[in-house]
PDB file of C-alpha atoms in Angstrom:
ATOM      1  CA  MET T  95      32.234  22.137 -19.891  1.00  0.00           C
ATOM      2  CA  ASN T  96      31.290  18.722 -21.300  1.00  0.00           C
ATOM      3  CA  GLY T  97      27.930  17.623 -19.804  1.00  0.00           C
ATOM      4  CA  THR T  98      28.846  13.929 -19.667  1.00  0.00           C
ATOM      5  CA  SER T  99      32.248  14.483 -18.041  1.00  0.00           C
ATOM      6  CA  SER T 100      30.679  16.996 -15.631  1.00  0.00           C
ATOM      7  CA  THR T 101      28.062  14.407 -14.539  1.00  0.00           C
ATOM      8  CA  LYS T 102      30.714  11.803 -14.197  1.00  0.00           C
ATOM      9  CA  GLY T 103      32.884  14.127 -12.184  1.00  0.00           C
ATOM     10  CA  ILE T 104      30.058  14.904  -9.731  1.00  0.00           C
ATOM     11  CA  PHE T 105      29.330  11.203  -9.274  1.00  0.00           C
ATOM     12  CA  GLU T 106      33.026  10.364  -8.710  1.00  0.00           C
ATOM     13  CA  LEU T 107      33.396  13.349  -6.247  1.00  0.00           C
ATOM     14  CA  GLY T 108      30.356  12.186  -4.333  1.00  0.00           C
ATOM     15  CA  LYS T 109      31.848   8.640  -4.007  1.00  0.00           C
ATOM     16  CA  ALA T 110      35.203  10.016  -2.997  1.00  0.00           C
ATOM     17  CA  VAL T 111      33.614  12.119  -0.141  1.00  0.00           C
ATOM     18  CA  LEU T 112      31.676   9.126   1.154  1.00  0.00           C
ATOM     19  CA  GLN T 113      34.727   6.848   0.929  1.00  0.00           C
ATOM     20  CA  ALA T 114      36.869   9.408   2.715  1.00  0.00           C
ATOM     21  CA  GLU T 115      34.399   9.812   5.583  1.00  0.00           C
ATOM     22  CA  ALA T 116      33.892   6.009   5.814  1.00  0.00           C
ATOM     23  CA  GLN T 117      37.637   5.506   6.042  1.00  0.00           C
ATOM     24  CA  ALA T 118      37.843   8.224   8.771  1.00  0.00           C
ATOM     25  CA  ILE T 119      35.296   6.356  10.858  1.00  0.00           C
ATOM     26  CA  CYS T 120      37.194   3.088  10.283  1.00  0.00           C
ATOM     27  CA  HIS T 121      40.428   4.753  11.366  1.00  0.00           C
ATOM     28  CA  LEU T 122      38.685   6.024  14.511  1.00  0.00           C
ATOM     29  CA  SER T 123      37.405   2.557  15.252  1.00  0.00           C
ATOM     30  CA  ASP T 124      41.014   1.168  14.956  1.00  0.00           C
ATOM     31  CA  THR T 125      42.502   3.818  17.170  1.00  0.00           C
ATOM     32  CA  LEU T 126      39.868   3.838  19.918  1.00  0.00           C
ATOM     33  CA  ASN T 127      41.563   3.292  23.272  1.00  0.00           C
ATOM     34  CA  GLU T 128      40.938   3.040  26.979  1.00  0.00           C
ATOM     35  CA  ASN T 129      39.986   6.726  27.056  1.00  0.00           C
ATOM     36  CA  PHE T 130      36.710   5.702  25.520  1.00  0.00           C
ATOM     37  CA  ILE T 131      36.049   3.266  28.437  1.00  0.00           C
ATOM     38  CA  LYS T 132      36.857   6.098  30.892  1.00  0.00           C
ATOM     39  CA  ALA T 133      34.535   8.388  29.117  1.00  0.00           C
ATOM     40  CA  VAL T 134      31.615   5.965  29.215  1.00  0.00           C
ATOM     41  CA  GLN T 135      32.318   5.285  33.044  1.00  0.00           C
ATOM     42  CA  ILE T 136      32.182   9.042  33.653  1.00  0.00           C
ATOM     43  CA  LEU T 137      28.900   9.329  31.733  1.00  0.00           C
ATOM     44  CA  LEU T 138      27.376   6.368  33.701  1.00  0.00           C
ATOM     45  CA  ALA T 139      28.499   7.841  37.026  1.00  0.00           C
ATOM     46  CA  CYS T 140      26.872  11.181  36.234  1.00  0.00           C
ATOM     47  CA  LYS T 141      24.230  12.080  38.830  1.00  0.00           C
ATOM     48  CA  GLY T 142      23.044  15.099  37.004  1.00  0.00           C
ATOM     49  CA  ARG T 143      22.861  15.926  33.305  1.00  0.00           C
ATOM     50  CA  VAL T 144      25.324  15.590  30.455  1.00  0.00           C
ATOM     51  CA  VAL T 145      26.024  19.039  28.980  1.00  0.00           C
ATOM     52  CA  VAL T 146      27.312  18.939  25.383  1.00  0.00           C
ATOM     53  CA  SER T 147      28.903  22.132  24.090  1.00  0.00           C
ATOM     54  CA  GLY T 148      30.698  23.398  21.049  1.00  0.00           C
ATOM     55  CA  VAL T 149      30.844  26.240  18.564  1.00  0.00           C
ATOM     56  CA  GLY T 150      30.237  26.449  14.825  1.00  0.00           C
ATOM     57  CA  LYS T 151      29.995  23.107  13.034  1.00  0.00           C
ATOM     58  CA  SER T 152      31.024  21.379  16.261  1.00  0.00           C
ATOM     59  CA  GLY T 153      28.052  23.137  17.995  1.00  0.00           C
ATOM     60  CA  HIS T 154      25.654  21.555  15.442  1.00  0.00           C
ATOM     61  CA  ILE T 155      27.206  18.118  16.113  1.00  0.00           C
ATOM     62  CA  ALA T 156      27.118  18.727  19.864  1.00  0.00           C
ATOM     63  CA  ARG T 157      23.386  19.526  19.655  1.00  0.00           C
ATOM     64  CA  LYS T 158      22.713  16.159  17.862  1.00  0.00           C
ATOM     65  CA  ILE T 159      24.856  14.206  20.336  1.00  0.00           C
ATOM     66  CA  ALA T 160      22.927  15.685  23.185  1.00  0.00           C
ATOM     67  CA  ALA T 161      19.659  14.723  21.562  1.00  0.00           C
ATOM     68  CA  THR T 162      20.911  11.097  20.936  1.00  0.00           C
ATOM     69  CA  LEU T 163      22.056  10.765  24.589  1.00  0.00           C
ATOM     70  CA  ALA T 164      18.722  12.155  25.854  1.00  0.00           C
ATOM     71  CA  SER T 165      16.678   9.796  23.662  1.00  0.00           C
ATOM     72  CA  THR T 166      18.686   6.686  24.720  1.00  0.00           C
ATOM     73  CA  GLY T 167      18.463   6.988  28.554  1.00  0.00           C
ATOM     74  CA  THR T 168      21.212   9.469  29.297  1.00  0.00           C
ATOM     75  CA  PRO T 169      19.666  12.879  30.295  1.00  0.00           C
ATOM     76  CA  ALA T 170      21.507  15.494  28.292  1.00  0.00           C
ATOM     77  CA  PHE T 171      21.154  18.993  26.811  1.00  0.00           C
ATOM     78  CA  PHE T 172      23.155  21.318  24.590  1.00  0.00           C
ATOM     79  CA  VAL T 173      24.726  24.624  25.704  1.00  0.00           C
ATOM     80  CA  HIS T 174      26.261  26.891  23.185  1.00  0.00           C
ATOM     81  CA  ALA T 175      29.776  27.831  24.522  1.00  0.00           C
ATOM     82  CA  ALA T 176      29.394  31.545  23.690  1.00  0.00           C
ATOM     83  CA  GLU T 177      26.073  31.693  25.472  1.00  0.00           C
ATOM     84  CA  ALA T 178      27.526  29.791  28.371  1.00  0.00           C
ATOM     85  CA  ALA T 179      29.987  32.657  28.938  1.00  0.00           C
ATOM     86  CA  HIS T 180      27.033  34.978  29.203  1.00  0.00           C
ATOM     87  CA  GLY T 181      24.936  33.315  31.772  1.00  0.00           C
ATOM     88  CA  ASP T 182      24.165  29.831  30.612  1.00  0.00           C
ATOM     89  CA  LEU T 183      27.122  28.547  32.554  1.00  0.00           C
ATOM     90  CA  GLY T 184      24.827  28.647  35.500  1.00  0.00           C
ATOM     91  CA  MET T 185      23.032  25.603  34.175  1.00  0.00           C
ATOM     92  CA  ILE T 186      26.090  23.435  34.849  1.00  0.00           C
ATOM     93  CA  THR T 187      26.669  21.932  38.308  1.00  0.00           C
ATOM     94  CA  LYS T 188      29.245  19.645  39.860  1.00  0.00           C
ATOM     95  CA  GLU T 189      26.753  16.808  39.467  1.00  0.00           C
ATOM     96  CA  ASP T 190      26.899  17.158  35.662  1.00  0.00           C
ATOM     97  CA  VAL T 191      29.339  15.969  33.014  1.00  0.00           C
ATOM     98  CA  VAL T 192      30.524  18.289  30.215  1.00  0.00           C
ATOM     99  CA  ILE T 193      31.281  16.996  26.759  1.00  0.00           C
ATOM    100  CA  ALA T 194      33.257  19.684  25.083  1.00  0.00           C
ATOM    101  CA  ILE T 195      33.787  19.442  21.377  1.00  0.00           C
ATOM    102  CA  SER T 196      36.517  21.365  19.375  1.00  0.00           C
ATOM    103  CA  TYR T 197      38.632  19.659  16.696  1.00  0.00           C
ATOM    104  CA  SER T 198      41.468  22.150  17.135  1.00  0.00           C
ATOM    105  CA  GLY T 199      41.092  22.086  20.934  1.00  0.00           C
ATOM    106  CA  SER T 200      41.576  25.844  20.868  1.00  0.00           C
ATOM    107  CA  SER T 201      38.166  27.212  20.652  1.00  0.00           C
ATOM    108  CA  SER T 202      38.311  30.504  22.507  1.00  0.00           C
ATOM    109  CA  GLU T 203      34.601  30.312  23.527  1.00  0.00           C
ATOM    110  CA  LEU T 204      35.068  26.818  25.074  1.00  0.00           C
ATOM    111  CA  LEU T 205      38.476  27.646  26.658  1.00  0.00           C
ATOM    112  CA  ALA T 206      36.768  30.784  28.246  1.00  0.00           C
ATOM    113  CA  ILE T 207      34.394  28.651  30.316  1.00  0.00           C
ATOM    114  CA  VAL T 208      36.652  25.665  31.012  1.00  0.00           C
ATOM    115  CA  PRO T 209      38.402  27.207  34.064  1.00  0.00           C
ATOM    116  CA  THR T 210      34.974  27.820  35.718  1.00  0.00           C
ATOM    117  CA  ILE T 211      33.837  24.206  34.995  1.00  0.00           C
ATOM    118  CA  VAL T 212      37.073  22.831  36.403  1.00  0.00           C
ATOM    119  CA  ARG T 213      36.792  24.881  39.629  1.00  0.00           C
ATOM    120  CA  GLU T 214      33.136  23.573  39.989  1.00  0.00           C
ATOM    121  CA  GLY T 215      34.552  20.046  39.906  1.00  0.00           C
ATOM    122  CA  THR T 216      32.533  19.047  36.898  1.00  0.00           C
ATOM    123  CA  PRO T 217      34.205  16.253  34.806  1.00  0.00           C
ATOM    124  CA  ILE T 218      35.064  17.232  31.264  1.00  0.00           C
ATOM    125  CA  ILE T 219      35.093  14.850  28.307  1.00  0.00           C
ATOM    126  CA  ALA T 220      36.985  16.623  25.515  1.00  0.00           C
ATOM    127  CA  ILE T 221      36.528  15.562  21.922  1.00  0.00           C
ATOM    128  CA  THR T 222      39.420  16.971  19.904  1.00  0.00           C
ATOM    129  CA  GLY T 223      41.745  16.180  17.005  1.00  0.00           C
ATOM    130  CA  SER T 224      44.900  15.561  18.943  1.00  0.00           C
ATOM    131  CA  ASP T 225      46.145  14.275  22.338  1.00  0.00           C
ATOM    132  CA  SER T 226      47.803  17.586  23.237  1.00  0.00           C
ATOM    133  CA  ASN T 227      45.872  20.805  22.971  1.00  0.00           C
ATOM    134  CA  PRO T 228      44.578  23.480  25.479  1.00  0.00           C
ATOM    135  CA  LEU T 229      41.180  21.751  25.793  1.00  0.00           C
ATOM    136  CA  ALA T 230      42.534  18.277  26.045  1.00  0.00           C
ATOM    137  CA  ASN T 231      45.054  19.386  28.705  1.00  0.00           C
ATOM    138  CA  HIS T 232      42.234  20.658  30.933  1.00  0.00           C
ATOM    139  CA  ALA T 233      39.904  17.676  30.328  1.00  0.00           C
ATOM    140  CA  THR T 234      39.285  14.751  32.661  1.00  0.00           C
ATOM    141  CA  VAL T 235      39.594  12.563  29.618  1.00  0.00           C
ATOM    142  CA  ASN T 236      40.314  13.394  25.920  1.00  0.00           C
ATOM    143  CA  LEU T 237      38.930  11.473  22.989  1.00  0.00           C
ATOM    144  CA  ASN T 238      41.182  11.839  19.974  1.00  0.00           C
ATOM    145  CA  ILE T 239      39.254  11.986  16.666  1.00  0.00           C
ATOM    146  CA  HIS T 240      42.170  12.950  14.449  1.00  0.00           C
ATOM    147  CA  VAL T 241      41.567  12.619  10.703  1.00  0.00           C
ATOM    148  CA  GLU T 242      44.354  12.659   8.070  1.00  0.00           C
ATOM    149  CA  ARG T 243      42.391  15.183   5.972  1.00  0.00           C
ATOM    150  CA  GLU T 244      38.907  16.498   5.493  1.00  0.00           C
ATOM    151  CA  ALA T 245      36.668  15.027   2.697  1.00  0.00           C
ATOM    152  CA  CYS T 246      36.522  18.525   1.354  1.00  0.00           C
ATOM    153  CA  PRO T 247      38.791  18.777  -1.734  1.00  0.00           C
ATOM    154  CA  LEU T 248      40.224  21.983  -0.260  1.00  0.00           C
ATOM    155  CA  ASN T 249      40.876  20.188   3.078  1.00  0.00           C
ATOM    156  CA  LEU T 250      39.121  23.172   4.744  1.00  0.00           C
ATOM    157  CA  ALA T 251      35.492  22.580   5.389  1.00  0.00           C
ATOM    158  CA  PRO T 252      34.760  20.255   8.473  1.00  0.00           C
ATOM    159  CA  THR T 253      33.517  17.117   6.846  1.00  0.00           C
ATOM    160  CA  SER T 254      35.438  13.929   7.878  1.00  0.00           C
ATOM    161  CA  SER T 255      36.177  15.498  11.259  1.00  0.00           C
ATOM    162  CA  THR T 256      32.458  16.207  12.009  1.00  0.00           C
ATOM    163  CA  THR T 257      31.388  12.850  10.715  1.00  0.00           C
ATOM    164  CA  VAL T 258      33.736  10.982  13.029  1.00  0.00           C
ATOM    165  CA  THR T 259      32.702  13.269  15.935  1.00  0.00           C
ATOM    166  CA  LEU T 260      29.016  12.391  15.349  1.00  0.00           C
ATOM    167  CA  ALA T 261      29.936   8.715  15.094  1.00  0.00           C
ATOM    168  CA  LEU T 262      31.846   8.880  18.289  1.00  0.00           C
ATOM    169  CA  GLY T 263      28.882  10.538  19.961  1.00  0.00           C
ATOM    170  CA  ASP T 264      26.690   7.673  18.825  1.00  0.00           C
ATOM    171  CA  ALA T 265      29.184   5.172  20.211  1.00  0.00           C
ATOM    172  CA  LEU T 266      29.106   6.835  23.569  1.00  0.00           C
ATOM    173  CA  ALA T 267      25.342   6.884  23.617  1.00  0.00           C
ATOM    174  CA  VAL T 268      24.984   3.260  22.609  1.00  0.00           C
ATOM    175  CA  ALA T 269      27.588   2.106  25.107  1.00  0.00           C
ATOM    176  CA  CYS T 270      25.668   3.903  27.914  1.00  0.00           C
ATOM    177  CA  LEU T 271      22.384   2.551  26.513  1.00  0.00           C
ATOM    178  CA  ASP T 272      23.651  -1.006  26.730  1.00  0.00           C
ATOM    179  CA  ALA T 273      25.198  -0.578  30.193  1.00  0.00           C
ATOM    180  CA  LYS T 274      21.908   0.773  31.586  1.00  0.00           C
ATOM    181  CA  GLY T 275      19.875  -2.024  29.985  1.00  0.00           C
ATOM    182  CA  PHE T 276      17.865   0.495  28.163  1.00  0.00           C
ATOM    183  CA  GLY T 277      15.272  -1.375  26.047  1.00  0.00           C
ATOM    184  CA  PRO T 278      12.721  -0.786  23.292  1.00  0.00           C
ATOM    185  CA  GLU T 279       9.971   0.147  25.819  1.00  0.00           C
ATOM    186  CA  ASP T 280      12.293   2.720  27.437  1.00  0.00           C
ATOM    187  CA  PHE T 281      13.036   4.167  23.990  1.00  0.00           C
ATOM    188  CA  ALA T 282       9.357   4.208  23.220  1.00  0.00           C
ATOM    189  CA  ARG T 283       8.529   6.196  26.358  1.00  0.00           C
ATOM    190  CA  SER T 284      10.843   8.976  25.288  1.00  0.00           C
ATOM    191  CA  HIS T 285       9.361   8.899  21.824  1.00  0.00           C
ATOM    192  CA  PRO T 286       5.587   8.671  22.514  1.00  0.00           C
ATOM    193  CA  GLY T 287       4.751  10.766  19.404  1.00  0.00           C
ATOM    194  CA  GLY T 288       6.757   8.666  16.972  1.00  0.00           C
ATOM    195  CA  ALA T 289       5.976   5.535  15.141  1.00  0.00           C
ATOM    196  CA  LEU T 290       8.063   3.360  17.424  1.00  0.00           C
ATOM    197  CA  GLY T 291       6.386   4.844  20.492  1.00  0.00           C
ATOM    198  CA  ARG T 292       2.944   4.092  19.174  1.00  0.00           C
ATOM    199  CA  ARG T 293       3.909   0.538  18.258  1.00  0.00           C
ATOM    200  CA  LEU T 294       5.432  -0.259  21.631  1.00  0.00           C
ATOM    201  CA  LEU T 295       3.038   1.770  23.882  1.00  0.00           C
ATOM    202  CA  THR T 296      -0.369   1.041  22.130  1.00  0.00           C
ATOM    203  CA  HIS T 297      -2.176  -1.971  23.433  1.00  0.00           C
ATOM    204  CA  VAL T 298      -5.203  -3.698  21.979  1.00  0.00           C
ATOM    205  CA  LYS T 299      -7.421  -2.307  24.713  1.00  0.00           C
ATOM    206  CA  ASP T 300      -6.593   1.245  23.691  1.00  0.00           C
ATOM    207  CA  VAL T 301      -8.035   0.738  20.132  1.00  0.00           C
ATOM    208  CA  MET T 302     -10.502  -2.115  20.252  1.00  0.00           C
ATOM    209  CA  ARG T 303     -14.239  -1.798  19.838  1.00  0.00           C
ATOM    210  CA  THR T 304     -16.506  -2.553  22.752  1.00  0.00           C
ATOM    211  CA  GLY T 305     -20.057  -2.121  23.951  1.00  0.00           C
ATOM    212  CA  ASP T 306     -22.490  -1.062  21.313  1.00  0.00           C
ATOM    213  CA  ASP T 307     -19.769  -0.893  18.644  1.00  0.00           C
ATOM    214  CA  LEU T 308     -19.043  -4.703  19.133  1.00  0.00           C
ATOM    215  CA  PRO T 309     -20.759  -6.940  16.575  1.00  0.00           C
ATOM    216  CA  VAL T 310     -21.921 -10.221  18.085  1.00  0.00           C
ATOM    217  CA  VAL T 311     -24.780 -12.781  17.752  1.00  0.00           C
ATOM    218  CA  LYS T 312     -25.454 -15.943  19.639  1.00  0.00           C
ATOM    219  CA  ASP T 313     -24.832 -19.333  18.103  1.00  0.00           C
ATOM    220  CA  SER T 314     -28.577 -19.944  17.991  1.00  0.00           C
ATOM    221  CA  ALA T 315     -29.052 -17.066  15.513  1.00  0.00           C
ATOM    222  CA  SER T 316     -29.749 -17.314  11.809  1.00  0.00           C
ATOM    223  CA  VAL T 317     -27.382 -16.096   8.995  1.00  0.00           C
ATOM    224  CA  LEU T 318     -29.905 -13.286   8.390  1.00  0.00           C
ATOM    225  CA  ASP T 319     -29.492 -12.148  12.049  1.00  0.00           C
ATOM    226  CA  ALA T 320     -25.703 -12.187  11.517  1.00  0.00           C
ATOM    227  CA  VAL T 321     -26.124 -10.094   8.315  1.00  0.00           C
ATOM    228  CA  LYS T 322     -28.156  -7.539  10.193  1.00  0.00           C
ATOM    229  CA  GLU T 323     -25.501  -7.253  12.852  1.00  0.00           C
ATOM    230  CA  ILE T 324     -22.754  -6.987  10.323  1.00  0.00           C
ATOM    231  CA  THR T 325     -24.691  -4.120   8.605  1.00  0.00           C
ATOM    232  CA  ARG T 326     -25.362  -2.305  11.871  1.00  0.00           C
ATOM    233  CA  LYS T 327     -21.773  -2.402  13.213  1.00  0.00           C
ATOM    234  CA  LYS T 328     -20.032  -1.828   9.988  1.00  0.00           C
ATOM    235  CA  ILE T 329     -16.652  -3.640  10.439  1.00  0.00           C
ATOM    236  CA  GLY T 330     -17.362  -6.476   7.979  1.00  0.00           C
ATOM    237  CA  MET T 331     -17.909  -9.271  10.422  1.00  0.00           C
ATOM    238  CA  THR T 332     -19.698 -10.456  13.574  1.00  0.00           C
ATOM    239  CA  ALA T 333     -18.500 -12.622  16.423  1.00  0.00           C
ATOM    240  CA  ILE T 334     -20.499 -15.584  17.424  1.00  0.00           C
ATOM    241  CA  THR T 335     -20.794 -16.629  21.034  1.00  0.00           C
ATOM    242  CA  ASN T 336     -22.557 -19.167  23.229  1.00  0.00           C
ATOM    243  CA  GLU T 337     -24.794 -18.550  26.144  1.00  0.00           C
ATOM    244  CA  ALA T 338     -21.723 -18.155  28.417  1.00  0.00           C
ATOM    245  CA  ASN T 339     -20.347 -15.405  26.038  1.00  0.00           C
ATOM    246  CA  GLU T 340     -17.498 -17.700  24.997  1.00  0.00           C
ATOM    247  CA  VAL T 341     -16.335 -17.093  21.468  1.00  0.00           C
ATOM    248  CA  VAL T 342     -17.304 -20.078  19.237  1.00  0.00           C
ATOM    249  CA  GLY T 343     -16.923 -18.506  15.749  1.00  0.00           C
ATOM    250  CA  ILE T 344     -16.711 -15.633  13.438  1.00  0.00           C
ATOM    251  CA  PHE T 345     -18.676 -14.737  10.234  1.00  0.00           C
ATOM    252  CA  THR T 346     -17.411 -12.143   7.764  1.00  0.00           C
ATOM    253  CA  GLU T 347     -18.750 -10.476   4.637  1.00  0.00           C
ATOM    254  CA  GLY T 348     -16.395 -12.598   2.660  1.00  0.00           C
ATOM    255  CA  ASP T 349     -17.952 -15.739   4.178  1.00  0.00           C
ATOM    256  CA  LEU T 350     -21.395 -14.281   3.303  1.00  0.00           C
ATOM    257  CA  ARG T 351     -20.477 -13.839  -0.339  1.00  0.00           C
ATOM    258  CA  ARG T 352     -19.130 -17.296  -0.620  1.00  0.00           C
ATOM    259  CA  LEU T 353     -22.201 -18.736   1.096  1.00  0.00           C
ATOM    260  CA  ILE T 354     -24.586 -16.980  -1.337  1.00  0.00           C
ATOM    261  CA  GLU T 355     -22.570 -18.203  -4.348  1.00  0.00           C
ATOM    262  CA  LYS T 356     -22.787 -21.711  -2.941  1.00  0.00           C
ATOM    263  CA  VAL T 357     -26.452 -22.071  -1.752  1.00  0.00           C
ATOM    264  CA  GLY T 358     -28.296 -18.966  -3.009  1.00  0.00           C
ATOM    265  CA  ASP T 359     -31.095 -18.706  -0.431  1.00  0.00           C
ATOM    266  CA  ILE T 360     -29.548 -18.131   2.973  1.00  0.00           C
ATOM    267  CA  ARG T 361     -32.824 -17.528   4.873  1.00  0.00           C
ATOM    268  CA  PRO T 362     -33.153 -20.942   6.463  1.00  0.00           C
ATOM    269  CA  ILE T 363     -29.507 -21.346   7.395  1.00  0.00           C
ATOM    270  CA  SER T 364     -28.283 -21.178  11.058  1.00  0.00           C
ATOM    271  CA  ILE T 365     -25.094 -19.192  11.719  1.00  0.00           C
ATOM    272  CA  ALA T 366     -23.613 -22.140  13.778  1.00  0.00           C
ATOM    273  CA  SER T 367     -23.608 -24.304  10.671  1.00  0.00           C
ATOM    274  CA  VAL T 368     -21.604 -21.903   8.514  1.00  0.00           C
ATOM    275  CA  MET T 369     -19.469 -19.818  10.803  1.00  0.00           C
ATOM    276  CA  THR T 370     -15.728 -20.190  10.982  1.00  0.00           C
ATOM    277  CA  LYS T 371     -14.956 -22.024  14.175  1.00  0.00           C
ATOM    278  CA  HIS T 372     -11.962 -21.472  16.389  1.00  0.00           C
ATOM    279  CA  PRO T 373     -11.197 -17.982  15.013  1.00  0.00           C
ATOM    280  CA  SER T 374      -7.941 -16.127  15.693  1.00  0.00           C
ATOM    281  CA  THR T 375      -8.100 -14.053  18.884  1.00  0.00           C
ATOM    282  CA  THR T 376      -5.917 -11.708  20.884  1.00  0.00           C
ATOM    283  CA  THR T 377      -6.084 -10.290  24.388  1.00  0.00           C
ATOM    284  CA  ALA T 378      -6.714  -6.683  25.527  1.00  0.00           C
ATOM    285  CA  ASP T 379      -3.284  -6.437  27.181  1.00  0.00           C
ATOM    286  CA  ALA T 380      -1.429  -7.534  24.000  1.00  0.00           C
ATOM    287  CA  LEU T 381       0.406  -4.940  22.022  1.00  0.00           C
ATOM    288  CA  ALA T 382      -1.488  -3.571  19.053  1.00  0.00           C
ATOM    289  CA  MET T 383       1.500  -4.304  16.851  1.00  0.00           C
ATOM    290  CA  GLU T 384       1.255  -7.995  17.782  1.00  0.00           C
ATOM    291  CA  ALA T 385      -2.382  -7.953  16.757  1.00  0.00           C
ATOM    292  CA  ALA T 386      -1.410  -6.481  13.460  1.00  0.00           C
ATOM    293  CA  LYS T 387       0.994  -9.378  12.894  1.00  0.00           C
ATOM    294  CA  VAL T 388      -1.803 -11.818  13.541  1.00  0.00           C
ATOM    295  CA  LEU T 389      -3.965 -10.052  10.938  1.00  0.00           C
ATOM    296  CA  GLU T 390      -1.120 -10.145   8.440  1.00  0.00           C
ATOM    297  CA  THR T 391      -0.362 -13.771   9.038  1.00  0.00           C
ATOM    298  CA  THR T 392      -4.011 -14.870   8.781  1.00  0.00           C
ATOM    299  CA  LEU T 393      -4.754 -12.525   5.847  1.00  0.00           C
ATOM    300  CA  ARG T 394      -7.755 -11.110   7.644  1.00  0.00           C
ATOM    301  CA  ASN T 395      -9.002  -7.647   8.426  1.00  0.00           C
ATOM    302  CA  GLN T 396     -10.708  -8.382  11.760  1.00  0.00           C
ATOM    303  CA  LEU T 397      -9.649  -9.884  15.107  1.00  0.00           C
ATOM    304  CA  LEU T 398     -11.708 -10.810  18.071  1.00  0.00           C
ATOM    305  CA  VAL T 399     -10.535  -9.823  21.663  1.00  0.00           C
ATOM    306  CA  VAL T 400     -11.107 -12.360  24.482  1.00  0.00           C
ATOM    307  CA  ASP T 401     -10.275 -12.640  28.193  1.00  0.00           C
ATOM    308  CA  LYS T 402      -8.429 -15.569  29.782  1.00  0.00           C
ATOM    309  CA  ASN T 403     -11.568 -17.659  29.656  1.00  0.00           C
ATOM    310  CA  ASN T 404     -12.280 -17.007  26.015  1.00  0.00           C
ATOM    311  CA  LYS T 405     -15.112 -14.705  26.639  1.00  0.00           C
ATOM    312  CA  LEU T 406     -15.642 -11.940  24.153  1.00  0.00           C
ATOM    313  CA  ILE T 407     -14.662  -8.502  25.268  1.00  0.00           C
ATOM    314  CA  GLY T 408     -13.808  -6.622  22.074  1.00  0.00           C
ATOM    315  CA  ALA T 409     -13.131  -6.615  18.395  1.00  0.00           C
ATOM    316  CA  LEU T 410     -10.401  -5.055  16.238  1.00  0.00           C
ATOM    317  CA  HIS T 411     -10.407  -4.007  12.540  1.00  0.00           C
ATOM    318  CA  ILE T 412      -7.282  -3.281  10.590  1.00  0.00           C
ATOM    319  CA  HIS T 413      -8.575   0.220  10.093  1.00  0.00           C
ATOM    320  CA  ASP T 414      -8.507   0.748  13.898  1.00  0.00           C
ATOM    321  CA  LEU T 415      -4.763   0.057  13.870  1.00  0.00           C
ATOM    322  CA  MET T 416      -4.251   2.301  10.865  1.00  0.00           C
ATOM    323  CA  THR T 417      -6.210   5.191  12.611  1.00  0.00           C
ATOM    324  CA  ALA T 418      -3.997   4.749  15.642  1.00  0.00           C
ATOM    325  CA  LYS T 419      -0.953   4.830  13.271  1.00  0.00           C
ATOM    326  CA  VAL T 420       0.274   1.510  14.610  1.00  0.00           C
ATOM    327  CA  ILE T 421       0.558   0.360  11.026  1.00  0.00           C
TER     328      ILE T 421
END
């Protein structure tokens, strides 16, 4: 086998598979009909849980669809059709909706449990490869995901068919998400351990430094007093407040270096004469991700936290956001 032609053949085959599956999804988009609307309406009317079931490759896809529904505001779980016939069918009630997936529509494991589901009065949304097959004939609504051929060169391995099934599951989930007004904060609440959850659920008050960890000197202090405070608190800056505890300025290690280069002897200098006035601030109730944007915009590593009266209540360092995995 020629190495160059072999490499080229692998590349071309990979492209062909991707193109075939992309075309299958486009075809599904073009042939989507009112049954999709009916299916979404059934899901929105569900008072219980959405039970997604399948066998083999369809079972793997069913598990992912259930996970996507659950994470986007539609309570759902996966039940293996074979396990359902041996006791797990007891999980399904008339308040639920069943999404049954079988490209042929003839999966014996699924067909074995369908009569019981029908007798229970549970709606069935079938996802199959044709409009007329045993599963589709028993379903409340059938979604036809027919593909002309699989992306597999042998036209045997479920490839295009499983891809369009997964895409259709995403379409159902997103349609329900939109209809329910499910927003970013709702998504974050179901993903508290993920990056999005941390970004949308973590507030400045959850990560800011307060009390003895908060670097602050009065505007009557000297630069040396400020340097000592910066050294003690170890976040590279100190806030400057007036007698009413209102923020009037900030002084950073960078400011100190520039001041030494400029004047040399800093001992006689008051902090009020060299501090940066009107520093950027945030509030305790602000999202930590918004504070991170302020730091990025101002090219600084520290941010002061104030209340509605501009009184100092905390401080935030970029490392605090990194530790909390907000950034």
